[in-house]
Amino acid sequence: MKLRLLAIFLVALSFPLFVHSLVRHYKFRVVLKNSTKLCSTKSFVTVNGKFPGPTLYAREDDTVIVKVNNHVKYNITIHWHGIKQLQTGWSDGPAYVTQCPIQPGQSYVYNFTLTGQRGTLLWHAHITWLRATMHGAIVILPKRGIPYPFPKPDKEKIIILGEWWKSDVEAVVNEATNSGLPPNISDAHTINGHPGPVPSCTSHGYTLHVESGKTYLLRIINAALNDELFFKIAGHNLKVVEADASYVKPFEIETIFLSPGQTTNAILTANQGVGKYLIAVTPFMDAPTIGFDNMTSIATLRYKGTPPYPKTILTTIPPLNATPVTTSFTDSLRSLNSNSYPAKVPLTIDHSLFFAITVGINPCATCANGIKLASAINNLTFLLPTISLLQAHYYNIKGVFTDDFPAYPPIIFNYTGTQPDNLQTNNGTKLYRLNFNSTVQIVLQGTAMIAPENHPFHLHGYNFFVVGQGLGNFDPEKDPSRFNLVDPVERNTLSVPNGGWIAIRFRADNPGVWFLHCHLEVHTTWGLKMAFVVDNGRGPNESLLPPPKDLPKC
Ligand code: C2O
């Protein structure tokens, strides 16, 4: 009798555990489509005919299965930006890094589990420049029954910022590659697919509808290709609660700053008078020598009950080179570091790396000047192979990559001072090898070579902690003593300041091949990328899973 009661009790106990995590199925049809929001008759590559594409909703611990069917003439892949892909590198998505592309007429099933993350991320195409129009939101809700660590907002809204070219982006990047020159700048920035009101076009732009007294969780995503962006709402401060799907200590701010690939959740309280308020998205550019898209895109915040034909309440926009606005945002970001969400910062370091980021040149036979712009980490311009690095690693195929990526620059120079005479970079496919569970620190040092600029670096497969940053050259004697090892922000994409450095730490507890690159697509194209190869640990729980049967072939 007692045993039976115990059995019933155990079943009752395990049942809720059983229904806690779900398998979510999605179908992504990659098709050509045009968008009325953009008042353009040009058709472009979309997922399910939508721009931005469909939102992926799931909870922490859910498994997500996305079947991608390619109905366009381009090779494609999809990357789930910021999802750690524990042991499932085959589903990460960067072309020629973790998979061969999905060819026209083919399909591939991405299958991954959401472990230890909750918040907003994005998915996007990860081949050439197709992510310009192939991107969308990923919303990871907390596990069922687990509240947010802040008062639950009344409603949630997704806001995706993008960058739009009137002409075909593939043509833009091909032309740049052939000429060796910077690519054409975009024609507009977009908010949820709208550039804002356009004369001679029926689109009135995006409207964020609110009700007085209510609170809104804004899930804001920068899906632009090359532009870091400011986001601001007239008359309303925003309370930031999360960055890159990690909770942060809440803080209030006027202007949000996001680099391509970054996401943030912020709470908007509708506490102003009924009416219409301007929402402005403007670019940040602190390197005045570089051509860039300086278009402002606008949307409207509209209170319920606003009388017809109201005057829009305006706001000032930050200057293009408003570095202090960017630093006041990034300096405010701190991990929540609570009992439930501790910041597990590695305190001892197995691999201490120093990566100098440069823009240099490479010989180019087809280019008008005989040279092309190239970008490098430690003077290495990274070349993608013709099969995926992960396949080469898993099947031990020789001749695809070597594992001698330089931990330091080959030549020490005054990085933020005058540039060296020789600007030529080396080309290669070199990876840096890590043991499972080893700890890594990377100091990313910006340099003044050719085009000093702010670089948003993104690491696949992990989150990292941003333990320090500064202007000028990193000082290995003095700077580490000022590192924040207690509550540094945890994220997957960060901005290396123009003429400065930033230090990150992570634990290599995810076996596979993981891309690290500048998330400005123009720089990725120029070779500003590298990859880590992380060996398996002990046993099946510390090993990369075998590749799925439908893994695309090159
Ligand atoms: Cu969001 Cu490797 O990219």
Coordinates of C-alpha atoms and ligand atoms in Angstrom, one line a residue:
M1 CA 0.0 0.0 0.0
K2 CA 2.8 2.4 1.0
L3 CA 4.7 1.5 -2.1
R4 CA 1.8 2.2 -4.3
L5 CA 1.2 5.6 -2.7
L6 CA 4.9 6.3 -3.2
A7 CA 4.6 5.4 -6.8
I8 CA 1.6 7.7 -7.4
F9 CA 3.4 10.4 -5.6
L10 CA 6.5 10.0 -7.8
V11 CA 4.4 9.9 -11.0
A12 CA 2.6 13.1 -9.9
L13 CA 5.9 14.7 -9.1
S14 CA 7.5 13.8 -12.4
F15 CA 4.5 14.7 -14.6
P16 CA 5.0 18.5 -14.5
L17 CA 8.7 18.0 -15.2
F18 CA 7.6 16.1 -18.2
V19 CA 5.5 18.8 -19.8
H20 CA 7.9 21.6 -18.9
S21 CA 10.0 21.6 -22.1
L22 CA 8.5 21.3 -25.5
V23 CA 9.6 20.6 -29.0
R24 CA 8.8 23.5 -31.3
H25 CA 8.6 22.9 -35.0
Y26 CA 9.1 25.7 -37.6
K27 CA 9.1 25.7 -41.4
F28 CA 11.2 28.3 -43.1
R29 CA 10.6 28.6 -46.8
V30 CA 13.2 30.7 -48.5
V31 CA 11.5 32.6 -51.3
L32 CA 11.7 35.8 -53.3
K33 CA 9.2 38.4 -52.3
N34 CA 8.7 42.1 -52.5
S35 CA 7.6 44.3 -49.6
T36 CA 5.0 47.0 -49.8
K37 CA 6.4 48.5 -46.6
L38 CA 9.5 49.5 -48.5
C39 CA 7.6 50.9 -51.5
S40 CA 9.9 49.0 -53.7
T41 CA 8.9 46.7 -56.6
K42 CA 12.2 44.9 -56.4
S43 CA 11.8 41.3 -55.0
F44 CA 14.3 40.0 -52.6
V45 CA 15.2 36.9 -50.6
T46 CA 12.9 36.4 -47.6
V47 CA 11.8 33.6 -45.2
N48 CA 8.1 32.7 -45.6
G49 CA 7.7 35.9 -47.7
K50 CA 8.1 38.1 -44.6
F51 CA 10.4 41.1 -43.9
P52 CA 11.5 40.9 -41.2
G53 CA 11.0 37.1 -41.1
P54 CA 9.0 35.0 -38.7
T55 CA 9.6 35.2 -35.0
L56 CA 10.8 32.0 -33.3
Y57 CA 9.1 31.6 -29.9
A58 CA 10.3 29.1 -27.3
R59 CA 11.0 28.7 -23.7
E60 CA 14.3 27.9 -22.0
D61 CA 15.0 24.1 -22.2
D62 CA 12.7 23.7 -25.3
T63 CA 14.0 22.0 -28.4
V64 CA 13.6 23.9 -31.6
I65 CA 13.4 22.1 -35.0
V66 CA 13.4 24.3 -38.1
K67 CA 13.1 22.8 -41.5
V68 CA 14.6 25.2 -44.1
N69 CA 13.6 24.8 -47.7
N70 CA 15.6 26.7 -50.2
H71 CA 13.4 27.9 -53.2
V72 CA 15.8 30.7 -54.4
K73 CA 18.8 30.6 -56.8
Y74 CA 21.3 31.4 -54.0
N75 CA 23.1 29.1 -51.6
I76 CA 21.8 29.8 -48.1
T77 CA 22.4 29.0 -44.4
I78 CA 20.7 30.2 -41.3
H79 CA 22.5 31.1 -38.1
W80 CA 20.7 31.3 -34.7
H81 CA 22.8 34.2 -33.4
G82 CA 23.6 33.9 -29.7
I83 CA 22.2 30.5 -29.2
K84 CA 24.9 28.5 -27.6
Q85 CA 24.3 25.2 -29.6
L86 CA 25.7 23.0 -26.8
Q87 CA 27.1 20.0 -28.6
T88 CA 25.0 20.9 -31.7
G89 CA 27.6 22.8 -33.8
W90 CA 26.0 21.3 -36.9
S91 CA 23.0 23.6 -36.4
D92 CA 25.0 26.8 -35.9
G93 CA 24.8 27.8 -39.5
P94 CA 27.8 29.9 -40.7
A95 CA 28.6 28.7 -44.2
Y96 CA 31.8 26.8 -44.6
V97 CA 32.4 27.0 -40.9
T98 CA 29.9 24.5 -39.5
Q99 CA 28.1 23.4 -42.7
C100 CA 28.1 23.5 -46.4
P101 CA 25.3 25.8 -47.8
I102 CA 21.8 24.6 -48.5
Q103 CA 21.8 24.6 -52.3
P104 CA 18.8 25.7 -54.4
G105 CA 16.0 23.2 -54.2
Q106 CA 17.5 21.5 -51.1
S107 CA 16.5 21.5 -47.5
Y108 CA 18.2 21.1 -44.1
V109 CA 16.7 20.6 -40.6
Y110 CA 18.3 22.7 -37.8
N111 CA 17.8 21.0 -34.4
F112 CA 18.9 22.5 -31.1
T113 CA 18.0 22.9 -27.5
L114 CA 17.8 26.2 -25.6
T115 CA 19.9 25.7 -22.5
G116 CA 20.7 28.3 -19.8
Q117 CA 19.4 31.3 -21.9
R118 CA 16.3 33.5 -21.8
G119 CA 15.7 36.8 -23.6
T120 CA 15.8 38.1 -27.1
L121 CA 18.2 37.0 -29.9
L122 CA 18.0 37.0 -33.7
W123 CA 18.3 34.5 -36.5
H124 CA 19.8 35.5 -39.8
A125 CA 21.3 34.1 -43.0
H126 CA 25.0 33.5 -42.6
I127 CA 26.4 33.5 -46.2
T128 CA 27.5 36.5 -48.3
W129 CA 25.2 39.4 -47.5
L130 CA 21.8 37.7 -47.6
R131 CA 21.1 38.5 -44.0
A132 CA 20.2 42.0 -45.2
T133 CA 16.7 40.7 -45.8
M134 CA 16.8 37.2 -44.2
H135 CA 16.5 37.8 -40.5
G136 CA 14.0 37.7 -37.6
A137 CA 13.6 37.6 -33.8
I138 CA 14.2 34.7 -31.4
V139 CA 12.2 35.1 -28.2
I140 CA 13.2 32.7 -25.4
L141 CA 10.7 32.9 -22.5
P142 CA 11.8 31.8 -19.0
K143 CA 10.8 28.2 -18.1
R144 CA 7.1 27.8 -17.3
G145 CA 6.4 29.1 -13.8
I146 CA 9.7 31.0 -13.5
P147 CA 9.1 34.8 -13.5
Y148 CA 11.2 37.5 -15.0
P149 CA 13.5 39.0 -12.4
F150 CA 11.6 42.3 -12.9
P151 CA 7.9 43.2 -12.7
K152 CA 6.1 41.5 -15.5
P153 CA 5.3 44.1 -18.2
D154 CA 1.7 44.3 -19.5
K155 CA 2.7 43.6 -23.1
E156 CA 5.7 42.7 -25.2
K157 CA 6.7 44.2 -28.6
I158 CA 9.5 43.2 -31.0
I159 CA 11.4 46.0 -32.7
I160 CA 13.9 44.9 -35.4
L161 CA 16.2 47.5 -36.8
G162 CA 17.6 46.9 -40.3
E163 CA 19.4 48.3 -43.2
W164 CA 18.1 48.5 -46.7
W165 CA 19.6 48.7 -50.2
K166 CA 17.5 49.7 -53.2
S167 CA 19.6 47.5 -55.4
D168 CA 20.4 43.8 -54.9
V169 CA 22.8 43.3 -52.0
E170 CA 24.4 40.4 -53.7
A171 CA 25.3 42.7 -56.6
V172 CA 26.6 45.3 -54.1
V173 CA 29.0 42.9 -52.4
N174 CA 30.1 41.3 -55.7
E175 CA 30.9 44.7 -57.2
A176 CA 33.0 45.6 -54.1
T177 CA 34.8 42.3 -54.1
N178 CA 35.7 42.8 -57.8
S179 CA 36.9 46.4 -57.4
G180 CA 38.6 45.9 -54.0
L181 CA 36.9 49.1 -52.8
P182 CA 34.4 49.7 -50.0
P183 CA 30.8 48.6 -51.0
N184 CA 28.0 51.0 -51.7
I185 CA 26.3 52.3 -48.6
S186 CA 22.7 51.4 -47.8
D187 CA 19.8 53.6 -48.8
A188 CA 17.8 53.5 -45.5
H189 CA 17.5 52.1 -42.0
T190 CA 14.3 50.3 -41.2
I191 CA 12.2 49.8 -38.1
N192 CA 10.2 46.5 -38.3
G193 CA 10.7 46.7 -42.1
H194 CA 9.6 50.3 -42.5
P195 CA 12.0 53.1 -43.4
G196 CA 9.5 55.7 -42.1
P197 CA 7.0 57.7 -44.1
V198 CA 8.2 58.0 -47.7
P199 CA 6.8 60.6 -50.1
S200 CA 4.8 59.0 -52.9
C201 CA 4.3 55.8 -51.0
T202 CA 1.4 54.6 -48.9
S203 CA 3.6 53.3 -46.0
H204 CA 3.3 55.5 -42.9
G205 CA 6.0 53.6 -41.1
Y206 CA 5.8 51.5 -38.0
T207 CA 3.4 52.5 -35.2
L208 CA 4.0 51.3 -31.6
H209 CA 0.5 51.4 -30.0
V210 CA 0.4 51.9 -26.3
E211 CA -2.2 52.6 -23.6
S212 CA -1.7 55.1 -20.8
G213 CA -0.4 53.6 -17.6
K214 CA 0.7 50.3 -19.1
T215 CA 4.2 48.8 -19.3
Y216 CA 5.8 47.3 -22.4
L217 CA 8.8 45.0 -22.8
L218 CA 10.5 46.1 -26.0
R219 CA 12.6 43.4 -27.5
I220 CA 15.0 45.5 -29.6
I221 CA 17.3 43.9 -32.2
N222 CA 19.9 45.4 -34.5
A223 CA 19.8 43.3 -37.6
A224 CA 21.6 45.9 -39.8
L225 CA 24.6 44.8 -41.8
N226 CA 27.1 47.5 -41.3
D227 CA 25.7 50.2 -39.0
E228 CA 25.7 50.6 -35.3
L229 CA 22.5 52.3 -34.3
F230 CA 20.9 54.6 -31.7
F231 CA 17.3 54.0 -30.7
K232 CA 15.3 56.7 -28.9
I233 CA 11.7 57.5 -28.1
A234 CA 10.6 61.2 -27.6
G235 CA 9.6 61.9 -24.0
H236 CA 10.2 58.4 -22.6
N237 CA 13.1 56.8 -20.9
L238 CA 13.7 53.1 -21.2
K239 CA 14.6 50.7 -18.5
V240 CA 17.2 48.2 -19.7
V241 CA 16.8 44.7 -18.2
E242 CA 18.6 42.4 -20.5
A243 CA 21.3 42.3 -23.2
D244 CA 22.0 39.4 -25.6
A245 CA 19.6 37.1 -23.7
S246 CA 21.3 37.7 -20.3
Y247 CA 19.7 39.6 -17.5
V248 CA 21.4 42.8 -16.5
K249 CA 21.0 45.1 -13.4
P250 CA 18.1 47.4 -14.5
F251 CA 19.0 51.0 -15.4
E252 CA 17.2 53.8 -17.0
I253 CA 18.5 55.6 -20.1
E254 CA 17.3 57.9 -22.9
T255 CA 19.1 56.3 -25.8
I256 CA 19.8 52.7 -26.5
F257 CA 22.9 51.8 -28.5
L258 CA 23.1 48.5 -30.4
S259 CA 25.7 47.1 -32.8
P260 CA 24.7 44.7 -35.6
G261 CA 24.0 41.4 -33.9
Q262 CA 23.2 42.9 -30.5
T263 CA 19.8 42.7 -28.8
T264 CA 18.4 44.3 -25.7
N265 CA 15.2 44.1 -23.7
A266 CA 14.0 47.4 -22.2
I267 CA 10.8 48.4 -20.4
L268 CA 8.8 51.3 -21.7
T269 CA 6.2 52.8 -19.3
A270 CA 3.4 54.7 -21.0
N271 CA 3.4 57.5 -18.5
Q272 CA 3.2 60.6 -20.7
G273 CA 0.2 62.6 -22.0
V274 CA -2.0 61.0 -24.6
G275 CA -0.5 61.8 -28.1
K276 CA 2.0 60.8 -30.7
Y277 CA 5.7 60.6 -30.0
L278 CA 8.6 60.2 -32.4
I279 CA 10.7 57.1 -32.4
A280 CA 14.1 57.8 -34.1
V281 CA 16.8 55.3 -35.3
T282 CA 20.1 57.0 -36.3
P283 CA 23.5 55.6 -37.1
F284 CA 26.7 56.0 -34.9
M285 CA 29.9 56.6 -36.8
D286 CA 33.0 57.8 -35.0
A287 CA 35.4 57.4 -38.0
P288 CA 34.6 60.5 -40.1
T289 CA 36.7 59.3 -43.1
I290 CA 34.4 56.4 -43.8
G291 CA 31.4 56.7 -46.1
F292 CA 28.2 55.5 -44.4
D293 CA 24.5 55.7 -44.5
N294 CA 23.5 58.7 -42.4
M295 CA 19.7 58.3 -42.9
T296 CA 17.5 58.6 -39.9
S297 CA 14.6 56.2 -39.8
I298 CA 11.5 57.1 -37.9
A299 CA 8.4 55.4 -36.4
T300 CA 5.7 56.6 -34.1
L301 CA 4.6 55.8 -30.5
R302 CA 0.9 56.4 -30.3
Y303 CA -1.3 56.4 -27.2
K304 CA -4.8 54.9 -27.3
G305 CA -7.3 57.8 -27.4
T306 CA -5.0 60.2 -29.3
P307 CA -7.3 62.6 -31.2
P308 CA -7.1 62.7 -35.0
Y309 CA -4.3 64.7 -36.6
P310 CA -2.2 65.2 -33.5
K311 CA 1.1 67.0 -33.6
T312 CA 4.0 64.5 -33.2
I313 CA 6.2 65.3 -30.1
L314 CA 9.7 65.4 -31.4
T315 CA 13.1 64.5 -29.9
T316 CA 16.7 65.5 -30.5
I317 CA 18.8 62.8 -32.1
P318 CA 22.4 62.0 -30.9
P319 CA 25.1 63.4 -33.1
L320 CA 26.5 60.8 -35.6
N321 CA 29.8 60.7 -33.6
A322 CA 28.2 60.6 -30.1
T323 CA 30.8 58.4 -28.5
P324 CA 29.7 59.5 -25.0
V325 CA 26.2 58.3 -25.7
T326 CA 27.6 54.8 -26.6
T327 CA 29.8 54.6 -23.6
S328 CA 27.1 55.8 -21.2
F329 CA 25.0 52.9 -22.4
T330 CA 27.7 50.2 -22.5
D331 CA 29.2 51.3 -19.1
S332 CA 25.8 50.9 -17.5
L333 CA 25.6 47.2 -18.5
R334 CA 26.3 44.9 -15.5
S335 CA 25.3 41.2 -15.1
L336 CA 22.4 40.7 -12.7
N337 CA 24.7 38.3 -10.8
S338 CA 21.9 37.2 -8.4
N339 CA 21.6 33.8 -6.7
S340 CA 19.4 32.6 -9.5
Y341 CA 21.5 34.2 -12.3
P342 CA 25.1 34.2 -11.1
A343 CA 27.9 35.6 -13.3
K344 CA 30.3 32.7 -13.6
V345 CA 33.4 34.7 -14.7
P346 CA 36.5 32.6 -15.2
L347 CA 39.0 33.8 -12.5
T348 CA 42.0 31.8 -13.8
I349 CA 43.0 31.9 -17.4
D350 CA 44.5 29.0 -19.5
H351 CA 44.8 30.9 -22.8
S352 CA 45.6 34.6 -22.8
L353 CA 45.3 35.9 -26.3
F354 CA 45.9 39.4 -27.8
F355 CA 44.1 40.1 -31.1
A356 CA 45.1 43.2 -33.0
I357 CA 42.4 44.2 -35.5
T358 CA 43.7 45.8 -38.6
V359 CA 42.5 47.0 -42.0
G360 CA 45.3 46.5 -44.6
I361 CA 45.7 45.6 -48.2
N362 CA 46.1 42.5 -50.4
P363 CA 47.2 42.2 -54.0
C364 CA 44.3 41.8 -56.4
A365 CA 44.8 41.1 -60.1
T366 CA 41.2 42.1 -61.1
C367 CA 41.1 45.3 -59.0
A368 CA 41.5 48.7 -60.6
N369 CA 44.4 49.7 -58.4
G370 CA 46.0 46.2 -58.3
I371 CA 45.2 46.0 -54.6
K372 CA 42.1 45.4 -52.5
L373 CA 41.2 46.2 -48.9
A374 CA 41.7 43.3 -46.5
S375 CA 41.0 43.0 -42.8
A376 CA 43.0 40.9 -40.4
I377 CA 43.4 39.7 -36.9
N378 CA 47.1 39.5 -35.9
N379 CA 47.8 40.2 -39.6
L380 CA 45.9 37.1 -40.8
T381 CA 43.2 37.6 -43.3
F382 CA 41.0 34.6 -42.8
L383 CA 40.0 32.5 -45.9
L384 CA 37.0 30.2 -45.7
P385 CA 37.6 26.7 -47.1
T386 CA 35.4 25.0 -49.7
I387 CA 34.1 22.4 -47.2
S388 CA 33.1 23.2 -43.7
L389 CA 35.7 23.5 -41.0
L390 CA 33.5 21.5 -38.6
Q391 CA 33.4 18.6 -41.1
A392 CA 37.2 18.8 -41.6
H393 CA 37.6 18.6 -37.8
Y394 CA 35.1 15.8 -37.2
Y395 CA 36.3 13.6 -40.0
N396 CA 39.9 14.6 -39.5
I397 CA 40.3 15.7 -43.1
K398 CA 43.8 17.1 -43.6
G399 CA 44.7 20.1 -45.7
V400 CA 41.6 22.2 -44.9
F401 CA 42.9 24.1 -41.9
T402 CA 45.9 24.3 -39.6
D403 CA 45.6 25.0 -35.8
D404 CA 48.4 27.5 -35.5
F405 CA 46.4 30.8 -35.4
P406 CA 48.8 33.4 -33.8
A407 CA 48.0 34.2 -30.2
Y408 CA 49.8 37.5 -30.6
P409 CA 50.4 40.0 -33.4
P410 CA 53.5 39.0 -35.4
I411 CA 54.9 42.5 -35.1
I412 CA 54.4 44.7 -32.0
F413 CA 53.7 48.3 -33.0
N414 CA 52.0 51.3 -31.5
Y415 CA 48.5 50.1 -32.4
T416 CA 46.7 53.3 -31.9
G417 CA 49.5 55.5 -33.1
T418 CA 50.9 56.0 -36.6
Q419 CA 50.4 53.0 -38.9
P420 CA 53.3 50.8 -39.9
D421 CA 54.7 51.1 -43.4
N422 CA 53.9 47.6 -44.6
L423 CA 50.1 47.3 -44.7
Q424 CA 50.0 43.9 -46.5
T425 CA 48.2 41.1 -44.6
N426 CA 48.8 37.3 -44.8
N427 CA 46.1 35.0 -46.0
G428 CA 45.2 31.7 -44.4
T429 CA 42.8 29.3 -42.8
K430 CA 44.3 29.0 -39.3
L431 CA 42.3 28.0 -36.2
Y432 CA 43.2 28.3 -32.5
R433 CA 42.8 25.0 -30.7
L434 CA 41.3 24.8 -27.1
N435 CA 40.9 21.9 -24.7
F436 CA 37.5 21.3 -23.5
N437 CA 36.7 23.4 -20.5
S438 CA 39.8 25.6 -20.8
T439 CA 39.4 29.3 -19.9
V440 CA 40.2 32.0 -22.4
Q441 CA 40.9 35.7 -22.2
I442 CA 41.0 37.7 -25.4
V443 CA 42.1 41.3 -25.5
L444 CA 40.8 42.8 -28.7
Q445 CA 42.9 45.8 -29.7
G446 CA 41.6 48.3 -32.2
T447 CA 44.3 49.9 -34.4
A448 CA 44.7 53.0 -36.4
M449 CA 45.4 51.2 -39.6
I450 CA 43.8 52.6 -42.8
A451 CA 40.3 52.8 -41.4
P452 CA 40.2 53.1 -37.6
E453 CA 36.7 52.2 -36.6
N454 CA 34.5 50.6 -33.9
H455 CA 34.2 46.8 -34.5
P456 CA 31.4 44.8 -33.1
F457 CA 32.8 41.3 -32.5
H458 CA 30.6 38.2 -32.3
L459 CA 31.6 34.9 -30.9
H460 CA 29.6 31.8 -31.8
G461 CA 29.0 28.9 -29.4
Y462 CA 29.5 30.9 -26.2
N463 CA 28.6 34.0 -24.2
F464 CA 31.6 35.9 -22.9
F465 CA 32.1 38.3 -20.0
V466 CA 33.3 41.8 -20.9
V467 CA 35.8 42.3 -18.1
G468 CA 37.5 45.5 -19.2
Q469 CA 37.9 48.1 -21.8
G470 CA 39.8 51.3 -22.4
L471 CA 41.1 53.8 -24.9
G472 CA 44.6 53.7 -26.5
N473 CA 46.8 50.6 -26.3
F474 CA 46.1 47.8 -23.7
D475 CA 48.6 47.9 -20.9
P476 CA 49.2 44.3 -19.7
E477 CA 50.8 45.7 -16.4
K478 CA 48.2 48.1 -15.3
D479 CA 44.9 47.4 -17.0
P480 CA 44.1 43.8 -15.6
S481 CA 44.1 45.2 -12.1
R482 CA 41.0 47.3 -13.0
F483 CA 39.1 44.3 -14.5
N484 CA 35.6 43.7 -13.3
L485 CA 35.5 40.0 -12.3
V486 CA 32.3 40.3 -10.2
D487 CA 29.4 41.4 -12.4
P488 CA 30.7 42.1 -15.9
V489 CA 28.0 42.0 -18.6
E490 CA 27.6 38.7 -20.3
R491 CA 27.0 38.8 -24.1
N492 CA 27.7 37.4 -27.5
T493 CA 28.6 40.6 -29.4
L494 CA 30.6 43.6 -28.3
S495 CA 32.0 46.8 -29.7
V496 CA 35.7 47.2 -29.7
P497 CA 36.0 50.9 -29.3
N498 CA 37.7 53.0 -32.0
G499 CA 41.3 53.4 -31.0
G500 CA 40.8 51.3 -27.9
W501 CA 40.7 47.8 -26.6
I502 CA 38.3 45.4 -24.8
A503 CA 38.9 42.3 -22.8
I504 CA 36.6 39.3 -22.7
R505 CA 36.7 35.9 -20.9
F506 CA 34.9 32.7 -21.5
R507 CA 35.1 29.0 -20.7
A508 CA 35.4 26.6 -23.7
D509 CA 32.8 24.2 -22.5
N510 CA 31.2 23.6 -25.9
P511 CA 33.1 21.3 -28.3
G512 CA 33.1 22.1 -32.0
V513 CA 34.3 24.8 -34.3
W514 CA 33.3 28.3 -33.4
F515 CA 33.5 31.4 -35.5
L516 CA 34.7 34.8 -34.1
H517 CA 34.2 37.7 -36.4
C518 CA 33.4 41.3 -36.8
H519 CA 29.6 41.6 -37.3
L520 CA 30.0 44.4 -39.8
E521 CA 29.4 42.4 -42.9
V522 CA 31.7 44.6 -44.9
H523 CA 34.6 43.6 -42.6
T524 CA 33.7 39.9 -42.5
T525 CA 33.8 40.0 -46.3
W526 CA 37.3 41.5 -46.0
G527 CA 38.5 38.6 -43.8
L528 CA 38.0 40.0 -40.3
K529 CA 37.3 36.6 -38.8
M530 CA 38.9 33.5 -37.3
A531 CA 37.7 30.3 -35.6
F532 CA 38.4 28.2 -32.5
V533 CA 38.4 24.5 -32.6
V534 CA 37.4 23.1 -29.2
D535 CA 38.2 19.4 -28.7
N536 CA 35.8 17.0 -27.0
G537 CA 36.0 16.5 -23.3
R538 CA 35.3 13.1 -21.6
G539 CA 32.3 11.0 -22.6
P540 CA 29.2 11.7 -24.6
N541 CA 28.1 14.7 -22.5
E542 CA 31.2 16.6 -23.4
S543 CA 31.4 15.6 -27.0
L544 CA 30.1 17.0 -30.3
L545 CA 27.1 15.0 -31.5
P546 CA 27.5 13.2 -34.8
P547 CA 26.4 15.2 -37.9
P548 CA 22.7 14.9 -39.0
K549 CA 22.0 12.7 -42.0
D550 CA 20.7 15.6 -44.1
L551 CA 23.8 17.8 -43.5
P552 CA 24.3 19.6 -46.9
K553 CA 27.2 18.6 -49.1
C554 CA 29.4 21.1 -50.8
Ligands
C2O1 CU1 25.2 37.0 -36.3 CU2 28.5 34.8 -37.3 O1 26.9 35.9 -36.9

